[in-house]
Amino acid sequence: MKHVIFSMLCCAMLACNAQNDTAMTTPKVEKTDQEWKAILSPEQYRILRQKGTERPHTGEYNMHFKDGIYYCAGCESPLFKSEHKFESHCGWPSFDNPISDTAVVEKRDLSYGMIRTE
C-alpha cells in the first residue's frame, strides 16, 4: 500500500478513497504568484508554492485524528478523508487513499540520498 506524507500547512482541517461511491475530479487551479501571495500566509506560500516544509512534529495536524475531510489550504479542494490518516511516526501527517485520482499529484523525490514521494 502506498503512503503519502504531507506537511499539513498544505491541508486545512474542515477534517480519500480512489474507489469512493461518487466519482470526483479535482480541477487544476492556476493562479499567478501575486494571487497566491494574496490568499496564503507567508509560511503557507513557502510550503505550498516553493516546496518548503514545516519542521517535523510541529504541525497543527500531525497528531490530529478527528473525523472529517482534509482540504487544500490553497484551493480548498478535498484531499483525504480522516479515516485514511495514520500515525507514521515521522513527524508529519500521513495519509493513504486520496479522495480522488486527481486530488493529489505525486512526484518522486530523490533528494538527501532517499527515495520518497512528494
PDB file of C-alpha atoms in Angstrom:
ATOM      1  CA  MET A   1       0.000   0.000   0.000  1.00  0.00           C
ATOM      2  CA  LYS A   2       1.387   3.401  -0.966  1.00  0.00           C
ATOM      3  CA  HIS A   3       1.545   6.029   1.772  1.00  0.00           C
ATOM      4  CA  VAL A   4       1.732   9.748   1.194  1.00  0.00           C
ATOM      5  CA  ILE A   5       3.226  12.079   3.791  1.00  0.00           C
ATOM      6  CA  PHE A   6       2.211  15.731   3.806  1.00  0.00           C
ATOM      7  CA  SER A   7       3.279  18.881   5.505  1.00  0.00           C
ATOM      8  CA  MET A   8      -0.044  19.873   6.974  1.00  0.00           C
ATOM      9  CA  LEU A   9       0.144  23.554   6.245  1.00  0.00           C
ATOM     10  CA  CYS A  10      -0.840  22.410   2.772  1.00  0.00           C
ATOM     11  CA  CYS A  11      -4.008  20.936   4.280  1.00  0.00           C
ATOM     12  CA  ALA A  12      -6.619  22.636   6.387  1.00  0.00           C
ATOM     13  CA  MET A  13      -8.907  20.576   8.582  1.00  0.00           C
ATOM     14  CA  LEU A  14     -12.567  21.240   7.863  1.00  0.00           C
ATOM     15  CA  ALA A  15     -11.031  17.042   8.535  1.00  0.00           C
ATOM     16  CA  CYS A  16      -9.924   9.535   0.148  1.00  0.00           C
ATOM     17  CA  ASN A  17     -10.504   6.904  -1.292  1.00  0.00           C
ATOM     18  CA  ALA A  18      -9.954   6.474  -5.055  1.00  0.00           C
ATOM     19  CA  GLN A  19     -12.707   3.893  -5.007  1.00  0.00           C
ATOM     20  CA  ASN A  20     -15.374   6.015  -3.326  1.00  0.00           C
ATOM     21  CA  ASP A  21     -19.025   5.906  -4.372  1.00  0.00           C
ATOM     22  CA  THR A  22     -19.021   9.282  -6.096  1.00  0.00           C
ATOM     23  CA  ALA A  23     -16.536   9.812  -8.921  1.00  0.00           C
ATOM     24  CA  MET A  24     -14.728  13.053  -8.137  1.00  0.00           C
ATOM     25  CA  THR A  25     -12.231  15.026 -10.115  1.00  0.00           C
ATOM     26  CA  THR A  26     -10.198  17.927  -8.853  1.00  0.00           C
ATOM     27  CA  PRO A  27      -9.661  20.712 -11.373  1.00  0.00           C
ATOM     28  CA  LYS A  28      -6.179  22.188 -11.642  1.00  0.00           C
ATOM     29  CA  VAL A  29      -6.038  25.642 -10.077  1.00  0.00           C
ATOM     30  CA  GLU A  30      -3.933  28.192 -11.903  1.00  0.00           C
ATOM     31  CA  LYS A  31      -3.091  31.485 -10.233  1.00  0.00           C
ATOM     32  CA  THR A  32      -0.245  33.946 -10.548  1.00  0.00           C
ATOM     33  CA  ASP A  33       2.331  34.199  -7.765  1.00  0.00           C
ATOM     34  CA  GLN A  34       0.753  37.505  -6.735  1.00  0.00           C
ATOM     35  CA  GLU A  35      -2.685  35.875  -6.469  1.00  0.00           C
ATOM     36  CA  TRP A  36      -1.243  33.038  -4.329  1.00  0.00           C
ATOM     37  CA  LYS A  37       0.588  35.522  -2.090  1.00  0.00           C
ATOM     38  CA  ALA A  38      -2.661  37.437  -1.563  1.00  0.00           C
ATOM     39  CA  ILE A  39      -4.553  34.380  -0.277  1.00  0.00           C
ATOM     40  CA  LEU A  40      -1.813  32.451   1.565  1.00  0.00           C
ATOM     41  CA  SER A  41       0.179  33.304   4.661  1.00  0.00           C
ATOM     42  CA  PRO A  42       3.943  33.637   4.076  1.00  0.00           C
ATOM     43  CA  GLU A  43       4.502  30.165   5.594  1.00  0.00           C
ATOM     44  CA  GLN A  44       1.719  28.599   3.530  1.00  0.00           C
ATOM     45  CA  TYR A  45       3.173  30.211   0.392  1.00  0.00           C
ATOM     46  CA  ARG A  46       6.651  28.853   1.191  1.00  0.00           C
ATOM     47  CA  ILE A  47       5.296  25.348   1.733  1.00  0.00           C
ATOM     48  CA  LEU A  48       2.643  25.191  -0.981  1.00  0.00           C
ATOM     49  CA  ARG A  49       4.299  27.145  -3.762  1.00  0.00           C
ATOM     50  CA  GLN A  50       8.041  26.811  -3.046  1.00  0.00           C
ATOM     51  CA  LYS A  51       8.162  23.156  -1.945  1.00  0.00           C
ATOM     52  CA  GLY A  52       9.041  24.039   1.640  1.00  0.00           C
ATOM     53  CA  THR A  53       8.055  22.051   4.708  1.00  0.00           C
ATOM     54  CA  GLU A  54       7.382  22.643   8.353  1.00  0.00           C
ATOM     55  CA  ARG A  55       9.652  21.151  10.986  1.00  0.00           C
ATOM     56  CA  PRO A  56       8.700  17.568  11.931  1.00  0.00           C
ATOM     57  CA  HIS A  57       6.445  17.103  14.974  1.00  0.00           C
ATOM     58  CA  THR A  58       5.399  20.775  14.941  1.00  0.00           C
ATOM     59  CA  GLY A  59       2.386  20.879  12.630  1.00  0.00           C
ATOM     60  CA  GLU A  60      -1.087  21.578  13.941  1.00  0.00           C
ATOM     61  CA  TYR A  61      -2.492  18.450  12.311  1.00  0.00           C
ATOM     62  CA  ASN A  62       0.334  15.992  12.968  1.00  0.00           C
ATOM     63  CA  MET A  63      -1.469  14.300  15.880  1.00  0.00           C
ATOM     64  CA  HIS A  64      -4.974  15.383  14.860  1.00  0.00           C
ATOM     65  CA  PHE A  65      -7.410  12.487  14.346  1.00  0.00           C
ATOM     66  CA  LYS A  66     -10.925  13.992  14.388  1.00  0.00           C
ATOM     67  CA  ASP A  67     -13.415  12.719  11.818  1.00  0.00           C
ATOM     68  CA  GLY A  68     -13.838  14.792   8.686  1.00  0.00           C
ATOM     69  CA  ILE A  69     -12.140  15.741   5.438  1.00  0.00           C
ATOM     70  CA  TYR A  70      -8.766  17.430   4.934  1.00  0.00           C
ATOM     71  CA  TYR A  71      -8.805  20.229   2.348  1.00  0.00           C
ATOM     72  CA  CYS A  72      -6.031  22.048   0.499  1.00  0.00           C
ATOM     73  CA  ALA A  73      -5.241  25.367   2.204  1.00  0.00           C
ATOM     74  CA  GLY A  74      -4.583  26.934  -1.205  1.00  0.00           C
ATOM     75  CA  CYS A  75      -7.552  25.951  -3.345  1.00  0.00           C
ATOM     76  CA  GLU A  76      -9.894  24.343  -0.777  1.00  0.00           C
ATOM     77  CA  SER A  77     -10.174  21.121  -2.795  1.00  0.00           C
ATOM     78  CA  PRO A  78     -10.847  17.985  -0.737  1.00  0.00           C
ATOM     79  CA  LEU A  79      -7.746  15.798  -0.401  1.00  0.00           C
ATOM     80  CA  PHE A  80      -8.311  12.989   2.122  1.00  0.00           C
ATOM     81  CA  LYS A  81     -10.937  11.597   4.450  1.00  0.00           C
ATOM     82  CA  SER A  82      -9.732  11.420   8.047  1.00  0.00           C
ATOM     83  CA  GLU A  83     -10.202   7.636   8.048  1.00  0.00           C
ATOM     84  CA  HIS A  84      -7.186   7.452   5.705  1.00  0.00           C
ATOM     85  CA  LYS A  85      -4.847   9.325   8.075  1.00  0.00           C
ATOM     86  CA  PHE A  86      -2.413   7.181  10.044  1.00  0.00           C
ATOM     87  CA  GLU A  87       0.431   7.594  12.517  1.00  0.00           C
ATOM     88  CA  SER A  88       3.698   7.044  10.657  1.00  0.00           C
ATOM     89  CA  HIS A  89       5.943   8.285  13.496  1.00  0.00           C
ATOM     90  CA  CYS A  90       7.827  10.513  11.040  1.00  0.00           C
ATOM     91  CA  GLY A  91       6.635  13.857  12.409  1.00  0.00           C
ATOM     92  CA  TRP A  92       4.339  14.773   9.538  1.00  0.00           C
ATOM     93  CA  PRO A  93       0.718  13.766   8.954  1.00  0.00           C
ATOM     94  CA  SER A  94       0.463  10.693   6.740  1.00  0.00           C
ATOM     95  CA  PHE A  95      -2.361   9.524   4.530  1.00  0.00           C
ATOM     96  CA  ASP A  96      -3.168   6.858   2.013  1.00  0.00           C
ATOM     97  CA  ASN A  97      -6.035   6.750  -0.496  1.00  0.00           C
ATOM     98  CA  PRO A  98      -6.640  10.322  -1.731  1.00  0.00           C
ATOM     99  CA  ILE A  99     -10.271  11.349  -2.147  1.00  0.00           C
ATOM    100  CA  SER A 100      -9.911  11.043  -5.933  1.00  0.00           C
ATOM    101  CA  ASP A 101      -7.336  10.073  -8.533  1.00  0.00           C
ATOM    102  CA  THR A 102      -6.804  13.759  -9.355  1.00  0.00           C
ATOM    103  CA  ALA A 103      -6.801  15.213  -5.808  1.00  0.00           C
ATOM    104  CA  VAL A 104      -3.081  14.668  -5.190  1.00  0.00           C
ATOM    105  CA  VAL A 105      -0.156  14.793  -7.594  1.00  0.00           C
ATOM    106  CA  GLU A 106       2.715  12.553  -6.525  1.00  0.00           C
ATOM    107  CA  LYS A 107       6.295  13.173  -7.596  1.00  0.00           C
ATOM    108  CA  ARG A 108       9.352  11.030  -6.943  1.00  0.00           C
ATOM    109  CA  ASP A 109      11.842  12.789  -4.670  1.00  0.00           C
ATOM    110  CA  LEU A 110      15.431  11.517  -4.687  1.00  0.00           C
ATOM    111  CA  SER A 111      16.899  14.310  -2.558  1.00  0.00           C
ATOM    112  CA  TYR A 112      19.038  13.726   0.535  1.00  0.00           C
ATOM    113  CA  GLY A 113      20.028  10.218  -0.592  1.00  0.00           C
ATOM    114  CA  MET A 114      16.488   8.857  -0.085  1.00  0.00           C
ATOM    115  CA  ILE A 115      13.648   7.710  -2.289  1.00  0.00           C
ATOM    116  CA  ARG A 116      10.462   9.447  -1.206  1.00  0.00           C
ATOM    117  CA  THR A 117       7.121  10.550  -2.577  1.00  0.00           C
ATOM    118  CA  GLU A 118       6.476  14.267  -2.656  1.00  0.00           C
TER     119      GLU A 118
END
